[in-house]
Amino acid sequence: MKKRRWKLLTAAALVVSMMVLTACGSSSGTKQSAGTESPPGTAETTAAAAAEGESVSQDTDITAAVRVDFTTMDPMDTSDTLSGGIQRMIMDGLFGFDDDMKIYPMLATGYEANEDATEFTITLREGISFTDGTPWDADAAIANFTKWGDKTLGLKRTTFLSNTLDHVDKIDDYTIKVTLTSPFGAFINNLAHPACVIMSPRQIEAGPEVCAQAPVGTGQYKYVEWVAGDHLTLELNKDWWGYDADICGGTALADKDAGFKSITFKPVGEDATRVAMIQSGDAQIIWPAPTESVEALKTDSNVTVYQGEGIVVWYFMMNNQKAPFNDVRVRQAVSYAINKDAYVSVVMNGLGTPATSIIGPAVQYYKGNDPLAYDPAKAKELLAEAGYADGFTTTLMYQNTSANQKKAEFYKQQLAEVGINLELNGMESAIVNEKVQGATGPGSEVEVECYLSGWSPSTGDADWGIRPLLAKESEPPMSYNMCYYENDELEEYIKAGLESADDSVRKEAYAKAQDIIWKDVPMVCVSLDYNTWVTGSKVSDVKIYPDGAINMKNAKMSK
């Protein structure tokens, strides 16, 4: 069968393009993330640029304060962007994303696919070892594919590839051929997802518990320790292949003096505490920056503030298999009752826009729709038609952070205006993970009624912005359909988009899928948020991927 080749940037070409983007920053003393314009409707970043001087990064230990704790260090069992972003620092993927979510080769150098998108021949980069000394080669790649396809492990990302993988053949030491059970147009995008970063075969052989607690990869950093609730520490891997121009194909992925001696990530749920840490120097990086603190931080010469439009959409999720949310009129009423413009203004302090789809505009095959207008009268009318003229009481579950609490209280106030009593149940992330994402049984029997969450399709493709959230196969504990939504017509469009490599077919399928979702309101798509982060003034080139994960490949600290 005739093969079709997708041309990829070489590592050298990627770095050149990244350098050009970096050079586009303002020359007026302001600083912005590379390759990102100021979000529309917000002020440009006005904090001072990082002080110039010789990098002292690799002799410096730094602290990064994050909003919640990590959940696991096993990429195939990870459900949150924070943990996935740290895993990207420890473990490289076959492919990765640049600052604009464009794919480039990492541990692979390229690939070819047949016209049906059922066979992918992948060439692997030579001269690389895992930090435990195991060589990176075809055998190591196959060990990872075998784990990804093993449904018996019961990992949360099981459906990510397991329903698609048939077998993997070793062509030679640095070439593999992946055969799929059916066409999969988003396959390479999925391989660039953080769930598919590569772990040492030794850890895989040791079992899931070892993978979850002690990851080993080929990355820029090495795992040191994780004390749940307190800190997670990484140390620099000075032998990282990304520093080697020859291995990278001509130009290194990062400067020789980039990176820090160690990075200690500390979960700090209180927004005010994280702000105090960056201002006092107890932390050198915080993300996300509390939206209510951004303007004040911009006036502090000791820090640098960044912001850029991302791809994270936030939702008010409803369990569609439980009354009253099994009635579309009730779900529509909830949407009419929530003022999305006010949410962006009050909750996000203007750092976002009302959502126009389940996915954001930067995601491949996005199709925008007009948001349901804020209309409390219409909401009450629909509730009355559904038999709830006097309203009802329901419970909202969420991770207990300052930001989430603010969102939850906004929803409570909004829904109270139409007679819905929203009880708030904020919990620690581990408990939420158990009660919501780890729930078993049909939706009609699980505890969750409403859930506050965001989603970042880290493949950059509509498939991973829709399928994990609303496909039947994705109901917990297999994936993240916490709405327990089931729609046969939607399933057909998900399948059509997933199984085609034809751009026009995929575009049409996902457009129709987004129309169904918008009409049926399995969840309220509330806002597309901007990424915000803050560093000390001497720290430079810390970035956030559009999916919300940290990007520190070329980060440095000056004297």
Coordinates of C-alpha atoms in Angstrom, one line a residue:
M1 CA 0.0 0.0 0.0
K2 CA 1.2 3.5 -0.8
K3 CA 2.7 5.3 2.1
R4 CA 2.1 8.9 3.1
R5 CA 4.8 10.8 4.8
W6 CA 4.2 13.6 7.3
K7 CA 7.2 15.9 7.4
L8 CA 8.3 17.0 10.8
L9 CA 10.6 19.7 12.0
T10 CA 14.0 18.4 12.9
A11 CA 15.1 19.3 16.4
A12 CA 17.5 21.8 15.0
A13 CA 14.8 23.6 13.0
L14 CA 12.5 23.6 16.0
V15 CA 15.1 25.4 18.1
V16 CA 15.7 28.0 15.4
S17 CA 12.0 28.7 15.2
M18 CA 11.8 29.0 19.0
M19 CA 14.7 31.4 19.1
V20 CA 12.9 33.6 16.5
L21 CA 9.8 33.7 18.6
T22 CA 11.8 34.6 21.7
A23 CA 13.3 37.5 19.9
C24 CA 9.9 39.0 19.3
G25 CA 9.4 40.2 22.9
S26 CA 8.9 43.9 23.6
S27 CA 12.0 46.1 23.9
S28 CA 10.4 48.6 26.2
G29 CA 11.2 46.8 29.4
T30 CA 8.1 44.6 29.4
K31 CA 8.2 40.8 29.1
Q32 CA 5.9 38.3 27.5
S33 CA 5.9 34.6 27.0
A34 CA 7.7 33.6 23.8
G35 CA 5.3 33.1 20.9
T36 CA 2.3 34.4 22.8
E37 CA 0.5 37.7 22.3
S38 CA -1.2 39.4 25.1
P39 CA -4.6 37.9 25.6
P40 CA -7.3 40.0 23.9
G41 CA -9.0 42.4 26.3
T42 CA -6.2 42.3 28.9
A43 CA -3.2 44.6 29.5
E44 CA 0.2 43.6 28.3
T45 CA 2.6 42.1 30.9
T46 CA 4.3 45.1 32.5
A47 CA 6.7 43.4 35.0
A48 CA 10.4 44.0 34.6
A49 CA 12.3 41.6 32.4
A50 CA 14.8 39.2 34.0
A51 CA 18.1 40.9 34.8
E52 CA 20.8 40.2 32.4
G53 CA 24.0 38.4 33.5
E54 CA 25.7 35.1 33.4
S55 CA 23.5 32.1 34.2
V56 CA 24.0 30.6 37.6
S57 CA 21.0 28.2 37.2
Q58 CA 22.8 24.9 37.4
D59 CA 24.3 25.9 40.7
T60 CA 21.0 27.1 42.1
D61 CA 18.2 25.3 44.0
I62 CA 14.8 26.8 43.4
T63 CA 11.3 26.4 44.7
A64 CA 8.1 26.5 42.7
A65 CA 4.7 26.9 44.5
V66 CA 1.8 25.1 42.8
R67 CA -2.0 25.2 43.6
V68 CA -2.7 21.5 44.3
D69 CA -0.7 18.3 45.1
F70 CA 0.4 15.8 42.6
T71 CA -1.7 12.7 42.0
T72 CA 0.8 10.1 40.7
M73 CA 4.1 10.0 38.7
D74 CA 2.8 7.3 36.3
P75 CA 1.9 9.0 33.0
M76 CA -0.7 6.4 32.1
D77 CA -2.5 6.9 35.4
T78 CA -2.4 10.7 35.4
S79 CA -5.6 12.7 35.2
D80 CA -4.3 16.2 35.9
T81 CA -2.2 18.7 33.9
L82 CA 0.1 19.5 36.8
S83 CA 1.4 16.0 37.3
G84 CA 1.7 15.5 33.6
G85 CA 3.7 18.6 33.2
I86 CA 6.2 17.5 35.9
Q87 CA 6.4 14.0 34.2
R88 CA 7.4 15.8 30.9
M89 CA 10.4 17.1 32.7
I90 CA 11.5 13.7 33.8
M91 CA 10.5 11.6 30.8
D92 CA 10.6 12.6 27.1
G93 CA 8.1 11.4 24.6
L94 CA 8.5 10.1 21.1
F95 CA 7.1 13.4 20.0
G96 CA 6.4 16.7 21.8
F97 CA 4.8 20.0 21.4
D98 CA 6.4 23.4 20.9
D99 CA 5.2 26.6 22.5
D100 CA 2.3 26.8 20.0
M101 CA 1.2 23.1 20.4
K102 CA 2.9 22.2 17.1
I103 CA 4.3 18.7 17.0
Y104 CA 8.0 18.0 16.7
P105 CA 10.2 14.9 17.1
M106 CA 11.8 14.0 20.5
L107 CA 12.9 10.4 21.1
A108 CA 11.6 9.7 17.5
T109 CA 13.1 11.4 14.5
G110 CA 10.1 11.0 12.3
Y111 CA 7.5 8.6 11.0
E112 CA 5.6 7.3 8.0
A113 CA 2.0 6.2 7.9
N114 CA -0.1 4.3 5.3
E115 CA -3.0 6.1 3.7
D116 CA -5.5 4.4 6.0
A117 CA -3.7 5.6 9.1
T118 CA -3.5 2.0 10.5
E119 CA 0.3 1.5 10.2
F120 CA 2.9 3.9 11.5
T121 CA 6.6 3.2 11.0
I122 CA 8.6 5.3 13.6
T123 CA 12.3 5.9 13.5
L124 CA 14.0 6.4 16.9
R125 CA 16.8 8.8 17.9
E126 CA 20.1 7.2 18.6
G127 CA 22.7 7.9 21.3
I128 CA 20.3 8.2 24.2
S129 CA 20.1 6.4 27.5
F130 CA 17.6 6.5 30.4
T131 CA 19.0 7.9 33.6
D132 CA 19.3 4.4 35.1
G133 CA 21.7 3.5 32.3
T134 CA 19.2 1.5 30.2
P135 CA 19.7 2.2 26.4
W136 CA 16.9 3.9 24.5
D137 CA 16.1 1.7 21.5
A138 CA 13.3 -0.3 19.8
D139 CA 13.1 -2.7 22.8
A140 CA 12.5 0.1 25.2
A141 CA 9.9 1.6 22.9
I142 CA 8.0 -1.7 22.6
A143 CA 8.1 -2.1 26.4
N144 CA 6.2 1.2 26.7
F145 CA 3.7 0.4 23.9
T146 CA 3.0 -2.9 25.7
K147 CA 2.2 -1.1 28.9
W148 CA 0.0 1.4 27.1
G149 CA -2.0 -1.4 25.6
D150 CA -2.4 -3.5 28.8
K151 CA -6.0 -3.1 30.0
T152 CA -5.4 -5.4 32.9
L153 CA -3.4 -2.7 34.7
G154 CA -6.6 -0.6 35.2
L155 CA -4.8 2.7 34.7
K156 CA -6.9 5.9 34.1
R157 CA -5.5 6.5 30.6
T158 CA -6.2 2.9 29.5
T159 CA -8.6 3.9 26.8
F160 CA -6.1 6.5 25.5
L161 CA -4.5 3.9 23.2
S162 CA -5.4 0.5 24.4
N163 CA -8.6 0.2 22.2
T164 CA -6.5 1.1 19.1
L165 CA -3.2 -0.7 19.5
D166 CA -2.9 -4.1 17.8
H167 CA 0.8 -4.9 17.9
V168 CA 4.2 -3.4 17.5
D169 CA 7.0 -4.9 15.5
K170 CA 10.8 -4.3 15.8
I171 CA 12.1 -3.5 12.3
D172 CA 15.7 -2.9 13.6
D173 CA 17.3 -1.4 16.7
Y174 CA 16.0 2.0 16.0
T175 CA 12.8 1.4 13.9
I176 CA 9.4 0.1 15.0
K177 CA 6.2 -0.4 13.2
V178 CA 2.9 0.2 15.0
T179 CA -0.2 -1.6 13.7
L180 CA -3.6 -0.3 14.8
T181 CA -6.9 -2.2 15.0
S182 CA -8.6 0.6 13.0
P183 CA -7.7 4.0 11.4
F184 CA -6.6 6.6 13.9
G185 CA -6.1 10.0 12.4
A186 CA -4.9 11.6 15.7
F187 CA -2.4 8.8 16.6
I188 CA 0.8 11.0 16.4
N189 CA -1.0 13.8 18.3
N190 CA -1.7 11.2 21.0
L191 CA 1.9 10.1 21.1
A192 CA 2.8 13.7 21.8
H193 CA 0.4 13.8 24.8
P194 CA 2.1 13.7 28.3
A195 CA 0.5 10.3 28.9
C196 CA 2.8 8.8 26.4
V197 CA 6.2 10.1 27.7
I198 CA 8.6 7.2 27.8
M199 CA 9.6 5.4 31.1
S200 CA 12.6 3.1 31.6
P201 CA 11.7 -0.6 30.9
R202 CA 13.2 -1.5 34.3
Q203 CA 10.5 0.6 36.1
I204 CA 7.8 -0.9 33.9
E205 CA 8.9 -4.4 34.7
A206 CA 8.9 -3.5 38.4
G207 CA 5.2 -2.8 38.2
P208 CA 2.6 0.0 38.5
E209 CA 3.4 0.9 42.1
V210 CA 7.0 1.6 41.2
C211 CA 6.0 3.6 38.1
A212 CA 3.7 5.7 40.2
Q213 CA 6.3 6.5 42.9
A214 CA 9.7 6.5 41.2
P215 CA 9.7 7.4 37.5
V216 CA 12.8 7.1 35.4
G217 CA 13.1 8.6 32.0
T218 CA 15.5 10.2 29.5
G219 CA 14.5 13.8 30.5
Q220 CA 16.2 17.0 31.5
Y221 CA 15.5 16.3 35.2
K222 CA 15.7 13.2 37.4
Y223 CA 13.2 12.3 40.1
V224 CA 14.5 12.6 43.7
E225 CA 11.5 12.2 46.0
W226 CA 7.8 13.0 46.5
V227 CA 6.3 13.5 50.0
A228 CA 2.6 13.8 49.3
G229 CA 1.1 17.0 50.5
D230 CA 4.6 18.6 51.2
H231 CA 6.9 18.6 48.2
L232 CA 8.2 16.9 45.1
T233 CA 11.9 17.4 44.2
L234 CA 13.7 17.0 40.9
E235 CA 17.5 17.4 40.2
L236 CA 19.1 18.4 36.9
N237 CA 20.3 15.7 34.5
K238 CA 23.4 17.4 33.1
D239 CA 23.8 14.4 30.7
W240 CA 20.4 15.1 29.1
W241 CA 20.6 14.4 25.3
G242 CA 18.8 17.7 24.6
Y243 CA 22.0 19.6 25.5
D244 CA 23.9 17.7 22.8
A245 CA 23.7 19.3 19.4
D246 CA 24.9 16.3 17.5
I247 CA 22.2 14.0 19.0
C248 CA 19.6 16.6 18.4
G249 CA 20.5 16.9 14.7
G250 CA 22.5 20.0 14.6
T251 CA 21.2 22.4 17.3
A252 CA 20.6 21.5 20.9
L253 CA 17.1 21.7 22.4
A254 CA 18.3 23.9 25.3
D255 CA 21.4 26.0 26.1
K256 CA 24.2 24.3 27.9
D257 CA 23.7 26.5 31.0
A258 CA 19.8 26.1 31.1
G259 CA 18.1 24.3 33.9
F260 CA 18.4 24.4 37.7
K261 CA 20.5 22.3 40.1
S262 CA 17.2 21.2 41.7
I263 CA 13.6 22.2 41.7
T264 CA 11.3 21.7 44.7
F265 CA 7.6 21.9 43.9
K266 CA 5.5 22.7 46.9
P267 CA 1.6 22.4 46.8
V268 CA 0.2 25.5 48.4
G269 CA -3.6 25.7 48.2
E270 CA -4.0 29.3 49.5
D271 CA -3.6 31.8 46.7
A272 CA -2.4 34.6 49.1
T273 CA 0.3 32.3 50.5
R274 CA 1.7 31.6 47.0
V275 CA 1.7 35.3 46.2
A276 CA 3.5 36.0 49.5
M277 CA 6.1 33.3 48.7
I278 CA 7.0 34.8 45.2
Q279 CA 7.2 38.3 46.6
S280 CA 9.4 37.3 49.6
G281 CA 11.7 35.1 47.5
D282 CA 10.6 31.9 49.3
A283 CA 9.5 30.7 45.8
Q284 CA 11.0 31.6 42.4
I285 CA 8.0 30.4 40.4
I286 CA 4.3 30.2 41.0
W287 CA 1.6 29.1 38.7
P288 CA -1.2 29.6 38.1
A289 CA -1.1 33.2 39.4
P290 CA -4.2 34.1 41.3
T291 CA -6.2 36.3 38.9
E292 CA -7.1 38.8 41.6
S293 CA -3.3 39.4 42.3
V294 CA -2.1 39.8 38.7
E295 CA -2.4 43.6 38.5
A296 CA -0.7 44.1 41.9
L297 CA 2.1 41.7 41.0
K298 CA 2.8 43.6 37.8
T299 CA 3.9 46.6 39.9
D300 CA 6.4 44.6 41.9
S301 CA 9.9 45.0 40.4
N302 CA 11.1 41.8 42.1
V303 CA 8.9 39.6 40.0
T304 CA 7.9 39.1 36.4
V305 CA 4.3 38.4 35.4
Y306 CA 3.3 36.4 32.3
Q307 CA 0.0 35.6 30.7
G308 CA -1.2 34.0 27.5
E309 CA -4.3 32.4 26.0
G310 CA -4.5 28.7 26.7
I311 CA -6.7 25.8 25.7
V312 CA -8.2 25.0 29.1
V313 CA -12.0 25.2 29.2
W314 CA -13.8 25.1 32.6
Y315 CA -17.1 23.3 33.0
F316 CA -20.0 23.0 35.4
M317 CA -20.6 19.3 35.0
M318 CA -23.9 17.6 35.8
N319 CA -24.6 13.8 36.2
N320 CA -26.9 13.2 33.3
Q321 CA -28.0 9.8 34.7
K322 CA -29.4 11.3 37.9
A323 CA -32.5 13.3 38.4
P324 CA -33.0 16.2 37.8
F325 CA -30.1 16.4 35.3
N326 CA -31.4 13.5 33.2
D327 CA -33.8 16.2 31.8
V328 CA -32.2 18.4 29.1
R329 CA -34.5 21.3 30.2
V330 CA -32.9 21.3 33.6
R331 CA -29.4 21.3 32.1
Q332 CA -30.3 24.1 29.8
A333 CA -31.8 26.0 32.7
V334 CA -28.5 25.8 34.6
S335 CA -26.7 27.2 31.6
Y336 CA -29.2 30.1 31.3
A337 CA -28.8 30.8 35.0
I338 CA -25.0 31.2 34.8
N339 CA -23.8 34.6 33.6
K340 CA -20.6 33.7 31.7
D341 CA -19.5 37.3 31.2
A342 CA -19.9 38.0 34.9
Y343 CA -17.9 34.8 35.7
V344 CA -15.0 36.0 33.6
S345 CA -15.2 39.5 35.1
V346 CA -15.7 38.6 38.7
V347 CA -14.1 35.2 39.1
M348 CA -11.3 35.4 36.6
N349 CA -10.8 39.2 36.9
G350 CA -11.0 39.5 33.1
L351 CA -8.4 36.9 32.4
G352 CA -10.5 34.7 30.2
T353 CA -13.4 34.6 27.7
P354 CA -16.8 32.9 27.7
A355 CA -16.5 29.4 26.2
T356 CA -18.0 28.9 22.8
S357 CA -17.4 25.1 22.6
I358 CA -16.3 22.2 24.7
I359 CA -12.8 22.9 23.3
G360 CA -10.9 26.2 22.7
P361 CA -10.1 27.9 19.4
A362 CA -6.5 26.8 19.4
V363 CA -7.5 23.1 19.3
Q364 CA -7.6 21.4 16.0
Y365 CA -11.2 21.2 14.5
Y366 CA -12.7 23.7 16.9
K367 CA -16.1 25.0 16.0
G368 CA -17.5 27.9 17.9
N369 CA -21.1 28.4 18.9
D370 CA -23.0 31.2 20.5
P371 CA -23.1 30.9 24.3
L372 CA -26.5 30.5 25.8
A373 CA -27.3 34.0 27.0
Y374 CA -27.7 34.8 30.7
D375 CA -31.5 34.6 31.1
P376 CA -32.8 33.8 34.6
A377 CA -36.4 34.1 33.4
K378 CA -35.8 31.5 30.7
A379 CA -34.1 29.3 33.3
K380 CA -37.1 29.5 35.6
E381 CA -39.5 28.7 32.7
L382 CA -37.5 25.6 31.8
L383 CA -37.4 24.4 35.4
A384 CA -41.1 24.8 35.7
E385 CA -41.7 22.8 32.5
A386 CA -39.5 20.1 33.9
G387 CA -41.5 19.9 37.1
Y388 CA -39.1 21.9 39.3
A389 CA -41.0 25.2 39.6
D390 CA -39.9 25.4 43.3
G391 CA -36.3 24.5 42.4
F392 CA -34.3 21.7 44.0
T393 CA -31.2 21.1 46.0
T394 CA -28.0 19.5 44.6
T395 CA -24.3 19.2 45.6
L396 CA -21.2 20.5 43.8
M397 CA -18.0 18.5 44.4
Y398 CA -14.6 20.1 43.6
Q399 CA -10.9 20.2 44.6
N400 CA -10.7 22.5 47.6
T401 CA -8.5 25.4 46.5
S402 CA -8.9 29.1 46.8
A403 CA -9.6 29.5 43.1
N404 CA -12.2 26.6 43.0
Q405 CA -13.9 27.9 46.2
K406 CA -14.4 31.3 44.5
K407 CA -15.8 29.6 41.4
A408 CA -18.1 27.4 43.5
E409 CA -19.5 30.4 45.5
F410 CA -20.2 32.2 42.3
Y411 CA -22.2 29.3 40.9
K412 CA -24.1 29.0 44.3
Q413 CA -25.1 32.6 44.1
Q414 CA -26.1 32.4 40.4
L415 CA -28.2 29.3 40.8
A416 CA -29.9 30.5 43.9
E417 CA -31.4 33.3 41.8
V418 CA -33.5 30.7 39.9
G419 CA -34.4 28.5 43.0
I420 CA -31.6 26.0 42.8
N421 CA -29.9 25.4 46.2
L422 CA -26.3 24.4 45.4
E423 CA -24.5 22.8 48.4
L424 CA -20.7 23.1 48.2
N425 CA -18.5 20.1 48.9
G426 CA -14.8 21.0 48.5
M427 CA -12.4 18.2 49.2
E428 CA -8.7 17.4 49.0
S429 CA -7.5 16.3 45.5
A430 CA -6.9 12.7 46.6
I431 CA -10.4 12.4 47.9
V432 CA -11.9 13.9 44.8
N433 CA -9.9 11.5 42.7
E434 CA -11.3 8.6 44.7
K435 CA -14.9 9.7 44.9
V436 CA -15.4 11.2 41.4
Q437 CA -12.7 10.0 39.0
G438 CA -12.3 6.6 40.6
A439 CA -16.0 5.9 41.1
T440 CA -17.4 2.6 39.9
G441 CA -20.9 1.6 38.8
P442 CA -23.5 3.3 36.7
G443 CA -24.0 7.1 36.9
S444 CA -27.3 6.7 38.6
E445 CA -25.7 5.1 41.6
V446 CA -22.5 7.1 42.1
E447 CA -22.2 10.0 44.6
V448 CA -21.4 12.9 42.2
E449 CA -24.3 15.1 41.2
C450 CA -22.4 18.2 40.0
Y451 CA -18.7 18.6 39.5
L452 CA -16.4 21.6 38.9
S453 CA -13.5 20.9 36.6
G454 CA -11.5 22.1 33.7
W455 CA -10.0 20.1 30.8
S456 CA -7.0 20.6 28.7
P457 CA -6.9 18.4 25.5
S458 CA -3.1 18.0 25.6
T459 CA -3.0 16.3 22.2
G460 CA -4.1 19.6 20.6
D461 CA -6.8 17.7 18.7
A462 CA -10.6 17.7 19.1
D463 CA -10.6 13.9 19.7
W464 CA -9.0 14.3 23.1
G465 CA -11.1 17.4 23.9
I466 CA -14.4 15.4 23.4
R467 CA -13.9 11.6 23.7
P468 CA -12.5 11.5 27.3
L469 CA -15.2 13.8 28.6
L470 CA -18.4 12.5 26.8
A471 CA -17.9 9.1 25.2
K472 CA -19.6 6.1 26.8
E473 CA -16.3 4.3 27.0
S474 CA -15.0 7.2 29.2
E475 CA -17.3 6.9 32.2
P476 CA -15.3 6.5 35.4
P477 CA -13.2 4.9 36.4
M478 CA -12.0 4.3 32.8
S479 CA -11.7 8.0 32.0
Y480 CA -13.4 11.4 32.7
N481 CA -17.0 11.3 31.5
M482 CA -18.1 12.6 35.0
C483 CA -21.4 13.7 33.3
Y484 CA -22.2 10.1 32.6
Y485 CA -23.5 11.3 29.2
E486 CA -24.6 8.8 26.6
N487 CA -25.6 9.8 23.1
D488 CA -25.5 7.3 20.2
E489 CA -25.3 10.0 17.6
L490 CA -22.4 11.7 19.3
E491 CA -20.7 8.3 19.5
E492 CA -20.9 7.9 15.7
Y493 CA -19.3 11.3 15.1
I494 CA -16.5 10.6 17.6
K495 CA -15.9 7.3 15.8
A496 CA -15.9 9.0 12.4
G497 CA -13.4 11.6 13.5
L498 CA -11.2 9.1 15.3
E499 CA -11.0 6.5 12.5
S500 CA -10.3 8.9 9.5
A501 CA -7.0 10.4 8.4
D502 CA -8.9 12.7 6.0
D503 CA -8.8 16.2 7.3
S504 CA -12.2 17.2 5.7
V505 CA -13.9 14.1 7.2
R506 CA -12.5 14.8 10.7
K507 CA -13.4 18.5 10.5
E508 CA -17.1 17.7 9.6
A509 CA -17.4 15.0 12.2
Y510 CA -16.1 17.1 15.0
A511 CA -18.2 20.1 13.9
K512 CA -21.3 18.0 14.2
A513 CA -20.2 16.6 17.5
Q514 CA -19.7 20.0 18.9
D515 CA -23.2 21.1 17.7
I516 CA -24.8 18.1 19.5
I517 CA -22.9 18.9 22.7
W518 CA -23.9 22.5 22.6
K519 CA -27.6 21.7 22.1
D520 CA -27.8 18.9 24.6
V521 CA -25.8 20.6 27.4
P522 CA -24.3 17.6 29.2
M523 CA -22.2 20.2 31.0
V524 CA -22.1 24.0 31.0
C525 CA -19.0 25.1 29.1
V526 CA -18.3 28.3 31.1
S527 CA -14.9 29.9 30.2
L528 CA -11.7 29.6 28.3
D529 CA -9.1 30.7 30.8
Y530 CA -5.8 32.5 30.2
N531 CA -2.6 31.0 31.6
T532 CA -0.9 33.2 34.2
W533 CA 2.4 32.6 35.9
V534 CA 5.0 34.6 37.9
T535 CA 8.7 34.2 38.3
G536 CA 11.4 36.0 40.3
S537 CA 12.9 38.9 38.3
K538 CA 16.2 37.0 37.8
V539 CA 14.5 33.9 36.3
S540 CA 13.9 33.8 32.6
D541 CA 12.4 31.6 29.9
V542 CA 9.9 29.8 32.2
K543 CA 6.8 29.2 30.0
I544 CA 3.4 27.6 30.2
Y545 CA 2.2 25.4 27.3
P546 CA -1.2 26.3 26.0
D547 CA -2.5 23.2 27.9
G548 CA -1.5 24.7 31.2
A549 CA 1.6 22.6 31.8
I550 CA 5.0 24.0 32.9
N551 CA 7.7 24.4 30.2
M552 CA 11.1 25.0 31.6
K553 CA 13.5 23.5 29.0
N554 CA 15.5 26.7 28.6
A555 CA 14.8 28.3 32.0
K556 CA 17.7 30.1 33.6
M557 CA 18.6 32.3 36.5
S558 CA 21.0 35.3 36.2
K559 CA 23.3 36.6 38.9

